Amino acid sequence: MRTVCWGQVSDHSQQPESWNEVDVDDSADKAEVRRQVLHDGSFADSPELRLLSEGGAWRKWENCQTLPAGNLKVKVISQQPGDGQPTTKVIQDLRDEMRLLRSDFAARYTEAKSIAFSLVSGAAANQLLEDLHLTEADGFEEAPFETPAGVSDIETFDFSQFVDEDAGTPSFVEYHKKQLQACGVRMGRSGYKVLDLHKTPMYHVEIGNKRYSGGVDGGVVPYAVRAASAAKLLRIGFEHKQSTADKATFRMNHPDVLQAEVAAPRQYSFKEGRGQVVCCLLAAHAMCQLPLDLDLTDGQQHHLLRLRGDLLLVYEGCTPTQAYHEMADFLIRQGPMLTSKHTILEPPAELEEELRRPIKKLKGLVQGAALTDQVQSLMSFCGSTEDQVCMAYEIARHWAPPIPACVSFLQER
């Protein structure tokens, strides 16, 4: 016969305060020893067992190939008899339920496809602003700016050299850099860089019961930031539109290049791209914790958009000289705050209130942001991982509709 000493704990890191003994036959295998220990303790469920190895470490019962010779010490991990289900079983049940929830959420959100920013109509943009309690205003009337006296006129960008917007964007990005630098913006170390972002996935937001996704063609970011992190650190976004006039000119100058039919030649108007840039500006502010400007341009005219307080300010029909000097002034006026490469959770306290307000208002548009914030704020009050999982699950259960991004966060606990 051999003696098995077993002690009960509620956590695998604990040591039993007292030991109980049960005698088993020398030839008893693992299954028989487990059965006798659990029968001796009269456990309501099947808790986890740990076996003390010869090296003095506790090993999981399942990881032991055979039982060592001689007497055994077994640690039984469960709640005390009569206290309900073992702790490990409760936690495992929660994790299983969250896995099922995540699968359900993923299926639900796969069915609801995102609407591309470029497909957002002017009417839809009006509804977005209404839902968010924002008012669109004429920037020249509400908050006029002055171009410095005596500056030279900035030449327009010639989009007619290129077959389409994608082909012209790399050159247009270099043009933006050159003009901003000429207006006093520091490019390089301790300053900024301008990135080609027209192939970079950037924003996914929810407004009302709809999902939107898209990005910008070019962007000003702190120096050394790569495209993958541009969404959170964007300072100025550029949306490029090639006018039908420039398309017609390219077609006339390059008859050998296969091209689609061109509509009546004319300059690109703000009205045509308004829905796209309004949605993009809202999404960008939901991701960034510092203010930014958005420039919708065909190279001839620039339409600047910015959020101040509860107003969406639109400076429609700026000349290149007006636009680049105003964008440069915006970057320079904020100083080192905008050149920081650190992603921050909240708008800095030194930021003016009219710049802070829209950022705080739009933060909740990012999938899972509000729920994740709530969970994070309460984590410090929970001690063990088990407590954190239980608390997080209870919060997630009461959100409607649930958010898959946050469920992923909870499953990592």
Short mmCIF file of N, CA and C in Angstrom, two decimals, residues 241-303:
data_model
loop_
_atom_site.label_atom_id
_atom_site.label_comp_id
_atom_site.label_asym_id
_atom_site.label_seq_id
_atom_site.Cartn_x
_atom_site.Cartn_y
_atom_site.Cartn_z
N LYS A 241 -8.20 65.01 -56.09
CA LYS A 241 -9.23 64.79 -57.11
C LYS A 241 -8.76 65.40 -58.43
N GLN A 242 -8.69 64.56 -59.44
CA GLN A 242 -8.31 65.06 -60.76
C GLN A 242 -9.58 65.54 -61.48
N SER A 243 -9.58 66.78 -61.88
CA SER A 243 -10.76 67.35 -62.55
C SER A 243 -10.93 66.75 -63.93
N THR A 244 -12.16 66.81 -64.44
CA THR A 244 -12.39 66.32 -65.81
C THR A 244 -11.65 67.19 -66.82
N ALA A 245 -11.38 68.44 -66.48
CA ALA A 245 -10.60 69.30 -67.38
C ALA A 245 -9.18 68.76 -67.53
N ASP A 246 -8.57 68.34 -66.41
CA ASP A 246 -7.22 67.77 -66.48
C ASP A 246 -7.23 66.40 -67.15
N LYS A 247 -8.27 65.62 -66.94
CA LYS A 247 -8.38 64.33 -67.61
C LYS A 247 -8.46 64.53 -69.13
N ALA A 248 -9.25 65.52 -69.55
CA ALA A 248 -9.41 65.79 -70.99
C ALA A 248 -8.10 66.25 -71.60
N THR A 249 -7.34 67.07 -70.86
CA THR A 249 -6.05 67.55 -71.36
C THR A 249 -5.08 66.39 -71.52
N PHE A 250 -5.04 65.49 -70.53
CA PHE A 250 -4.15 64.33 -70.65
C PHE A 250 -4.57 63.47 -71.84
N ARG A 251 -5.85 63.28 -72.03
CA ARG A 251 -6.35 62.47 -73.13
C ARG A 251 -5.94 63.06 -74.48
N MET A 252 -6.01 64.39 -74.56
CA MET A 252 -5.66 65.08 -75.80
C MET A 252 -4.15 64.97 -76.07
N ASN A 253 -3.35 65.06 -75.02
CA ASN A 253 -1.88 65.02 -75.18
C ASN A 253 -1.32 63.62 -75.28
N HIS A 254 -2.12 62.62 -74.93
CA HIS A 254 -1.64 61.23 -74.96
C HIS A 254 -2.68 60.34 -75.62
N PRO A 255 -2.92 60.52 -76.90
CA PRO A 255 -3.94 59.71 -77.57
C PRO A 255 -3.57 58.23 -77.65
N ASP A 256 -2.30 57.91 -77.43
CA ASP A 256 -1.85 56.52 -77.50
C ASP A 256 -2.16 55.73 -76.23
N VAL A 257 -2.53 56.41 -75.15
CA VAL A 257 -2.81 55.74 -73.88
C VAL A 257 -4.29 55.42 -73.80
N LEU A 258 -4.60 54.14 -73.52
CA LEU A 258 -5.98 53.71 -73.42
C LEU A 258 -6.63 54.33 -72.18
N GLN A 259 -7.74 55.04 -72.37
CA GLN A 259 -8.40 55.73 -71.26
C GLN A 259 -9.91 55.61 -71.39
N ALA A 260 -10.58 55.79 -70.26
CA ALA A 260 -12.04 55.80 -70.27
C ALA A 260 -12.54 57.12 -70.83
N GLU A 261 -13.78 57.12 -71.24
CA GLU A 261 -14.38 58.36 -71.73
C GLU A 261 -14.41 59.41 -70.62
N VAL A 262 -14.19 60.66 -70.99
CA VAL A 262 -14.15 61.74 -70.02
C VAL A 262 -15.43 62.58 -70.13
N ALA A 263 -15.99 62.93 -68.96
CA ALA A 263 -17.17 63.79 -68.95
C ALA A 263 -16.79 65.19 -69.40
N ALA A 264 -17.78 66.06 -69.50
CA ALA A 264 -17.53 67.43 -69.95
C ALA A 264 -16.42 68.06 -69.10
N PRO A 265 -15.39 68.61 -69.75
CA PRO A 265 -14.25 69.18 -69.00
C PRO A 265 -14.69 70.35 -68.11
N ARG A 266 -14.33 70.24 -66.83
CA ARG A 266 -14.63 71.32 -65.88
C ARG A 266 -13.76 71.11 -64.65
N GLN A 267 -13.70 72.16 -63.83
CA GLN A 267 -12.93 72.09 -62.60
C GLN A 267 -13.69 71.30 -61.55
N TYR A 268 -12.94 70.63 -60.69
CA TYR A 268 -13.57 69.84 -59.63
C TYR A 268 -14.15 70.78 -58.57
N SER A 269 -15.37 70.49 -58.13
CA SER A 269 -16.03 71.36 -57.14
C SER A 269 -16.06 70.70 -55.78
N PHE A 270 -16.13 71.51 -54.74
CA PHE A 270 -16.20 71.01 -53.37
C PHE A 270 -17.43 70.14 -53.17
N LYS A 271 -18.52 70.49 -53.80
CA LYS A 271 -19.78 69.76 -53.63
C LYS A 271 -19.62 68.28 -54.02
N GLU A 272 -18.80 68.02 -55.04
CA GLU A 272 -18.63 66.63 -55.51
C GLU A 272 -17.96 65.74 -54.46
N GLY A 273 -17.03 66.29 -53.72
CA GLY A 273 -16.29 65.46 -52.75
C GLY A 273 -16.65 65.73 -51.31
N ARG A 274 -17.67 66.54 -51.09
CA ARG A 274 -18.01 66.96 -49.72
C ARG A 274 -18.30 65.79 -48.80
N GLY A 275 -19.16 64.86 -49.24
CA GLY A 275 -19.52 63.73 -48.39
C GLY A 275 -18.30 62.93 -47.96
N GLN A 276 -17.39 62.69 -48.89
CA GLN A 276 -16.20 61.90 -48.60
C GLN A 276 -15.31 62.59 -47.55
N VAL A 277 -15.02 63.89 -47.75
CA VAL A 277 -14.07 64.54 -46.85
C VAL A 277 -14.68 64.85 -45.49
N VAL A 278 -15.99 65.09 -45.44
CA VAL A 278 -16.63 65.30 -44.14
C VAL A 278 -16.52 64.02 -43.31
N CYS A 279 -16.85 62.88 -43.92
CA CYS A 279 -16.77 61.60 -43.21
C CYS A 279 -15.33 61.30 -42.80
N CYS A 280 -14.39 61.59 -43.69
CA CYS A 280 -12.97 61.33 -43.40
C CYS A 280 -12.48 62.20 -42.25
N LEU A 281 -12.86 63.46 -42.24
CA LEU A 281 -12.43 64.36 -41.16
C LEU A 281 -12.96 63.90 -39.82
N LEU A 282 -14.21 63.46 -39.77
CA LEU A 282 -14.80 62.96 -38.53
C LEU A 282 -14.06 61.71 -38.05
N ALA A 283 -13.78 60.81 -38.99
CA ALA A 283 -13.08 59.57 -38.63
C ALA A 283 -11.68 59.85 -38.12
N ALA A 284 -10.99 60.77 -38.77
CA ALA A 284 -9.61 61.10 -38.36
C ALA A 284 -9.59 61.67 -36.95
N HIS A 285 -10.56 62.52 -36.62
CA HIS A 285 -10.61 63.08 -35.27
C HIS A 285 -10.98 62.01 -34.23
N ALA A 286 -11.68 60.98 -34.65
CA ALA A 286 -12.00 59.89 -33.73
C ALA A 286 -10.75 59.10 -33.35
N MET A 287 -9.76 59.05 -34.25
CA MET A 287 -8.54 58.29 -34.00
C MET A 287 -7.45 59.14 -33.37
N CYS A 288 -7.33 60.40 -33.80
CA CYS A 288 -6.25 61.28 -33.34
C CYS A 288 -6.66 62.00 -32.06
N GLN A 289 -5.71 62.28 -31.22
CA GLN A 289 -5.98 63.04 -29.99
C GLN A 289 -5.41 64.45 -30.07
N LEU A 290 -5.04 64.87 -31.29
CA LEU A 290 -4.59 66.23 -31.54
C LEU A 290 -5.33 66.74 -32.78
N PRO A 291 -5.49 68.06 -32.92
CA PRO A 291 -6.27 68.59 -34.05
C PRO A 291 -5.57 68.36 -35.39
N LEU A 292 -6.35 68.38 -36.46
CA LEU A 292 -5.81 68.21 -37.81
C LEU A 292 -6.68 68.96 -38.80
N ASP A 293 -6.09 69.25 -39.95
CA ASP A 293 -6.80 69.87 -41.07
C ASP A 293 -6.93 68.88 -42.21
N LEU A 294 -7.94 69.07 -43.05
CA LEU A 294 -8.11 68.23 -44.24
C LEU A 294 -8.23 69.13 -45.46
N ASP A 295 -7.51 68.79 -46.51
CA ASP A 295 -7.47 69.60 -47.73
C ASP A 295 -7.96 68.76 -48.91
N LEU A 296 -9.10 69.15 -49.46
CA LEU A 296 -9.62 68.53 -50.68
C LEU A 296 -9.17 69.38 -51.85
N THR A 297 -8.37 68.82 -52.76
CA THR A 297 -7.78 69.65 -53.80
C THR A 297 -7.65 68.93 -55.13
N ASP A 298 -7.79 69.71 -56.21
CA ASP A 298 -7.52 69.20 -57.56
C ASP A 298 -6.23 69.80 -58.12
N GLY A 299 -5.49 70.49 -57.26
CA GLY A 299 -4.25 71.13 -57.69
C GLY A 299 -4.43 72.58 -58.09
N GLN A 300 -5.65 72.93 -58.47
CA GLN A 300 -5.95 74.32 -58.84
C GLN A 300 -6.57 75.07 -57.66
N GLN A 301 -7.54 74.44 -57.03
CA GLN A 301 -8.20 75.00 -55.86
C GLN A 301 -8.03 74.07 -54.67
N HIS A 302 -8.11 74.66 -53.48
CA HIS A 302 -8.01 73.89 -52.23
C HIS A 302 -9.22 74.21 -51.37
N HIS A 303 -9.84 73.17 -50.83
CA HIS A 303 -10.99 73.34 -49.94
C HIS A 303 -10.56 72.81 -48.57
#
